[in-house]
Coordinates of C-alpha atoms in Angstrom, one line a residue:
M1 CA 18.3 -0.7 -82.0
R2 CA 20.7 -2.0 -79.4
F3 CA 20.4 1.3 -77.5
A4 CA 16.6 0.9 -77.3
M5 CA 16.9 -2.6 -76.0
K6 CA 19.4 -1.5 -73.4
L7 CA 17.0 1.2 -72.2
R8 CA 14.2 -1.3 -72.1
K9 CA 16.2 -3.7 -69.9
Q10 CA 17.1 -0.8 -67.5
F11 CA 13.5 0.2 -67.3
F12 CA 12.3 -3.3 -66.4
S13 CA 15.1 -3.6 -63.8
V14 CA 14.1 -0.3 -62.1
M15 CA 10.4 -1.4 -62.1
I16 CA 11.3 -4.8 -60.5
A17 CA 13.3 -3.0 -57.9
L18 CA 10.5 -0.6 -57.1
T19 CA 8.0 -3.4 -56.9
F20 CA 10.1 -5.3 -54.4
L21 CA 10.7 -2.2 -52.3
L22 CA 6.9 -1.5 -52.2
L23 CA 6.2 -5.0 -51.2
T24 CA 8.7 -5.1 -48.4
L25 CA 8.0 -1.6 -47.1
P26 CA 5.0 -2.6 -45.0
L27 CA 7.0 -5.5 -43.4
R28 CA 9.9 -3.2 -42.5
A29 CA 7.5 -0.6 -41.1
S30 CA 5.8 -3.3 -39.1
A31 CA 9.1 -4.5 -37.8
Q32 CA 10.0 -1.1 -36.6
T33 CA 6.7 -0.3 -34.9
P34 CA 7.3 0.0 -31.1
D35 CA 3.8 -1.5 -30.3
R36 CA 4.4 -4.6 -32.4
L37 CA 4.3 -7.9 -30.4
T38 CA 5.9 -11.2 -31.3
A39 CA 3.6 -13.0 -28.9
L40 CA 0.6 -12.4 -26.6
K41 CA -1.1 -14.8 -24.2
I42 CA -4.6 -13.8 -23.1
S43 CA -5.8 -15.7 -20.0
I44 CA -9.5 -15.4 -19.3
W45 CA -10.6 -16.6 -15.9
P46 CA -14.4 -16.3 -15.3
E47 CA -15.4 -16.2 -11.6
Y48 CA -11.9 -17.0 -10.4
D49 CA -11.6 -15.1 -7.2
K50 CA -14.5 -12.6 -7.8
P51 CA -17.9 -12.9 -9.5
S52 CA -16.4 -11.0 -12.5
V53 CA -13.9 -12.1 -15.1
L54 CA -10.1 -11.8 -14.5
V55 CA -8.1 -11.2 -17.7
L56 CA -4.3 -11.5 -17.8
L57 CA -2.3 -10.1 -20.8
D58 CA 1.3 -11.5 -21.1
G59 CA 3.0 -9.9 -24.1
V60 CA 6.5 -9.9 -25.6
L61 CA 7.7 -6.8 -27.5
A62 CA 9.2 -7.3 -30.9
D63 CA 11.6 -4.4 -30.4
A64 CA 13.6 -5.1 -27.2
S65 CA 15.8 -2.0 -27.6
N66 CA 15.4 1.4 -26.1
L67 CA 14.2 0.1 -22.8
P68 CA 12.7 1.3 -20.5
R69 CA 10.0 2.9 -22.7
P70 CA 6.2 3.4 -22.5
I71 CA 3.9 0.9 -24.1
S72 CA 0.2 0.8 -24.5
V73 CA -2.6 -1.9 -24.6
L74 CA -6.4 -1.6 -24.9
I75 CA -8.8 -3.0 -22.3
P76 CA -12.7 -2.7 -22.2
A77 CA -13.8 0.8 -21.2
D78 CA -15.8 -0.5 -18.2
A79 CA -13.0 -2.8 -17.0
R80 CA -11.2 -2.2 -13.7
L81 CA -7.4 -2.1 -14.2
Y82 CA -5.6 -4.2 -11.6
V83 CA -1.9 -4.6 -12.5
T84 CA 0.6 -3.1 -14.9
T85 CA 4.2 -4.4 -14.7
W86 CA 6.9 -6.3 -16.5
E87 CA 8.5 -9.7 -16.1
N88 CA 12.1 -9.9 -14.9
P89 CA 14.6 -12.2 -16.6
N90 CA 14.2 -14.7 -13.8
G91 CA 10.5 -15.0 -14.4
S92 CA 9.4 -12.9 -11.4
L93 CA 7.1 -9.9 -11.7
A94 CA 8.4 -6.4 -10.9
P95 CA 6.4 -4.2 -8.5
E96 CA 3.3 -2.7 -10.0
Q97 CA 4.0 0.3 -12.2
P98 CA 1.8 3.5 -12.4
A99 CA -0.4 3.6 -15.5
Q100 CA -2.3 6.3 -17.4
Q101 CA -5.8 5.5 -18.7
T102 CA -7.4 7.3 -21.7
R103 CA -10.9 6.3 -22.7
Q104 CA -11.5 6.1 -26.4
D105 CA -14.7 6.3 -28.5
D106 CA -14.5 2.6 -29.6
G107 CA -15.5 1.1 -26.3
F108 CA -11.9 0.6 -25.1
T109 CA -9.6 2.4 -22.7
R110 CA -5.9 2.9 -23.7
V111 CA -3.6 1.9 -20.8
T112 CA 0.0 3.3 -21.0
F113 CA 2.8 2.4 -18.7
T114 CA 6.6 2.1 -18.7
T115 CA 8.3 -1.3 -19.0
A116 CA 12.0 -2.0 -18.4
Q117 CA 11.8 -5.5 -20.0
P118 CA 10.4 -6.8 -23.3
R119 CA 8.0 -9.1 -21.4
F120 CA 5.1 -7.3 -19.7
R121 CA 1.9 -8.1 -17.7
V122 CA -1.5 -6.4 -17.6
E123 CA -4.3 -7.6 -15.4
Y124 CA -7.9 -6.3 -15.2
Y125 CA -11.4 -7.3 -13.9
H126 CA -14.4 -7.1 -16.2
D127 CA -18.1 -7.4 -15.2
A128 CA -18.8 -9.4 -18.3
V129 CA -20.8 -12.4 -16.9
R130 CA -24.4 -12.3 -18.0
G131 CA -27.3 -14.4 -16.8
A132 CA -27.8 -17.1 -14.1
P133 CA -27.5 -20.0 -13.8
D134 CA -26.9 -20.2 -17.6
K135 CA -24.1 -17.7 -18.1
T136 CA -22.6 -15.9 -21.2
I137 CA -19.4 -13.9 -21.6
D138 CA -18.6 -12.0 -24.7
F139 CA -14.8 -11.3 -24.8
A140 CA -13.0 -9.0 -27.2
Y141 CA -9.4 -7.9 -27.5
K142 CA -8.3 -5.1 -29.8
S143 CA -4.7 -5.0 -30.8
I144 CA -3.0 -1.6 -31.0
G145 CA 0.0 -2.8 -33.0
A146 CA 0.7 -5.8 -35.2
L147 CA 0.8 -9.1 -33.4
D148 CA 2.7 -12.1 -34.8
A149 CA 1.0 -14.8 -32.6
A150 CA -1.7 -14.8 -30.0
T151 CA -3.0 -17.5 -27.7
I152 CA -6.3 -17.3 -25.8
E153 CA -6.6 -19.6 -22.8
I154 CA -10.0 -19.8 -21.1
Q155 CA -10.3 -21.3 -17.7
Q156 CA -13.5 -23.2 -16.8
P157 CA -14.8 -22.4 -13.3
L158 CA -14.5 -25.3 -10.9
K159 CA -18.3 -25.8 -10.4
A160 CA -19.3 -25.0 -13.9
S161 CA -20.9 -27.4 -16.4
N162 CA -21.9 -27.3 -20.1
F163 CA -18.8 -25.2 -20.8
A164 CA -18.5 -24.2 -24.5
V165 CA -16.4 -21.6 -26.4
T166 CA -17.1 -20.1 -29.8
P167 CA -15.2 -20.3 -32.1
A168 CA -14.3 -23.8 -31.0
T169 CA -10.9 -24.2 -29.3
Q170 CA -8.2 -26.4 -30.7
T171 CA -6.8 -28.0 -27.5
T172 CA -7.6 -28.4 -23.8
R173 CA -5.5 -29.0 -20.7
T174 CA -6.0 -29.5 -16.9
D175 CA -3.7 -28.0 -14.2
P176 CA -2.8 -29.6 -10.8
D177 CA -5.6 -27.5 -9.1
G178 CA -8.3 -29.1 -11.2
F179 CA -8.9 -26.2 -13.6
K180 CA -9.6 -27.1 -17.2
Y181 CA -8.4 -24.7 -19.9
F182 CA -9.7 -24.3 -23.5
V183 CA -7.0 -22.9 -25.9
Q184 CA -7.2 -21.0 -29.1
T185 CA -4.3 -19.7 -31.3
F186 CA -4.2 -16.9 -33.8
A187 CA -1.5 -15.7 -36.2
N188 CA -0.6 -12.5 -38.0
I189 CA -3.0 -10.1 -36.2
A190 CA -3.0 -6.7 -37.9
A191 CA -2.9 -3.4 -36.0
G192 CA -6.5 -2.5 -35.0
Q193 CA -7.8 -6.0 -35.5
T194 CA -10.1 -7.5 -32.8
I195 CA -10.0 -11.0 -31.5
S196 CA -13.4 -12.2 -30.1
A197 CA -14.6 -15.2 -28.2
Q198 CA -18.0 -16.2 -26.7
I199 CA -18.1 -18.3 -23.5
K200 CA -21.2 -20.1 -22.2
Y201 CA -21.6 -22.4 -19.2
T202 CA -24.0 -23.3 -16.4
K203 CA -23.2 -22.6 -12.7
T204 CA -25.6 -22.5 -9.8
D205 CA -23.1 -21.8 -7.1
P206 CA -22.6 -18.0 -6.8
N207 CA -19.2 -18.3 -5.1
P208 CA -16.0 -17.9 -7.1
S209 CA -13.6 -20.8 -7.7
M210 CA -10.9 -19.5 -5.4
P211 CA -12.3 -17.1 -2.7
A212 CA -10.0 -14.2 -2.1
P213 CA -8.2 -14.4 1.3
A214 CA -9.9 -12.5 4.0
A215 CA -8.2 -9.2 4.9
P216 CA -6.7 -9.1 8.4
L217 CA -9.2 -7.8 11.0
P218 CA -8.5 -4.2 12.2
V219 CA -9.3 -5.4 15.8
A220 CA -5.9 -7.1 16.0
A221 CA -4.1 -3.8 15.1
N222 CA -6.2 -1.9 17.6
E223 CA -5.3 -4.5 20.3
S224 CA -1.7 -4.1 19.5
N225 CA -1.9 -0.3 19.7
N226 CA -3.8 -0.6 23.1
W227 CA -1.0 -2.7 24.5
F228 CA 1.6 -0.2 23.5
L229 CA -0.5 2.6 25.0
L230 CA -0.9 0.7 28.3
I231 CA 2.8 0.0 28.6
A232 CA 3.6 3.7 27.9
L233 CA 1.1 4.9 30.5
V234 CA 2.6 2.5 33.2
A235 CA 6.1 3.6 32.4
L236 CA 5.1 7.3 32.6
G237 CA 3.4 6.6 36.0
L238 CA 6.5 4.9 37.4
A239 CA 8.7 7.7 36.2
I240 CA 6.4 10.3 37.9
L241 CA 6.5 8.3 41.2
L242 CA 10.3 7.9 41.1
G243 CA 10.7 11.6 40.5
F244 CA 8.4 12.6 43.3
F245 CA 10.3 10.3 45.7
L246 CA 13.7 11.7 44.7
L247 CA 12.5 15.3 45.2
Q248 CA 11.2 14.4 48.7
Q249 CA 14.5 12.8 49.7
R250 CA 16.4 15.9 48.5
A251 CA 14.1 18.2 50.4
L252 CA 14.6 16.3 53.7
A253 CA 18.4 16.3 53.2
T254 CA 18.7 20.1 52.8
R255 CA 16.2 21.2 55.6
P256 CA 18.1 23.1 58.5
A257 CA 18.0 21.6 62.0
A258 CA 16.4 23.6 64.8
P259 CA 18.9 25.2 67.4
T260 CA 19.3 23.2 70.5
G261 CA 19.6 26.2 72.8
S262 CA 16.2 27.6 71.9
R263 CA 14.5 24.3 72.7
N264 CA 16.3 24.2 76.1
R265 CA 15.4 27.8 76.9
K266 CA 11.7 27.0 76.4
R267 CA 11.8 24.1 78.8
G268 CA 14.6 25.4 81.2
K269 CA 14.6 27.4 84.5
P270 CA 14.3 31.2 84.7
R271 CA 17.4 33.2 83.9
A272 CA 19.6 34.4 86.7
G273 CA 18.6 37.8 88.0
A274 CA 15.0 37.4 87.1
A275 CA 12.6 39.2 89.6
S276 CA 11.4 37.1 92.6
V277 CA 10.4 39.9 95.1
F278 CA 7.2 41.9 94.8
C279 CA 6.0 45.3 96.3
T280 CA 3.8 44.7 99.3
Q281 CA 1.6 47.8 98.3
C282 CA 1.0 47.4 94.5
G283 CA 2.4 44.0 93.7
R284 CA 5.0 45.2 91.2
A285 CA 8.0 43.0 90.7
L286 CA 11.1 44.5 92.3
G287 CA 14.6 44.0 91.0
A288 CA 17.5 42.8 93.1
D289 CA 18.9 46.3 93.4
E290 CA 15.6 48.2 93.9
N291 CA 14.9 49.1 97.6
F292 CA 11.9 51.3 96.8
C293 CA 9.0 50.4 94.4
P294 CA 9.4 52.6 91.3
K295 CA 5.6 52.5 90.9
C296 CA 4.1 53.4 94.3
G297 CA 7.3 54.4 96.2
A298 CA 6.8 51.9 99.0
K299 CA 9.9 50.7 100.8
R300 CA 11.0 47.3 100.0
R301 CA 10.3 44.9 102.9
A302 CA 13.3 43.1 104.1
H303 CA 13.1 39.3 104.1
G304 CA 14.3 37.5 107.1

């Protein structure tokens, strides 16, 4: 009898231990999931600097070990990815990181990139504004992993009126730039769960709240290039002229001078011994020692 009671107690003890293990197993598995987030802030800015919706995802990884490592988030399939990066310990953002995008069948695109810190940032633009001047935005965020706490902060455009969010937001705030924010909070979001919000407002002005800064005109760059080209051409021309001048000076310095004697001979008197007597018969010039003309044989006439 005592032995049976002992076995019964051991059986109940084992069953209680197994039950506790089964209940805590999902929590342990969730804690070890690399995609689990302790916090996620979703900032939704309609018509901020473009006519579309700018969405910023600021997340915190639950597992801060094994960094850097790749992480993934989901964005709408027709959204335009803008930034994937991480937040440094001092609060600044690291340079933009390359990302791989894989389109899924559920209307979302999986964005994967490597983060070196537990805090990360993803930004994208989504053409989700419908209607005018009464506008509607249907927002949806699908969580890949479990999410402990999520905050949705929706910015009202500066020139919008009749602004409303469904489900209703819990709090509002206004920043120094005059933007009003509507805030919703969620807790214990399961993997694969979708958070949704519908935004409605009236806005007749088609311009965004903060127009993007104009890109620098290419003309300024062309003018700068033209100045460099002009300076280079002038320098090249001066170098060519200087080289030509130096060559001319070198050529004049090395040219041989004409002999002085040859110039004097051209302008001087006839050489000594040159013929000055002519034959009276044929007119041939006679040398000083010729008494008879070698041509006609006439005798040289004596001069008195």
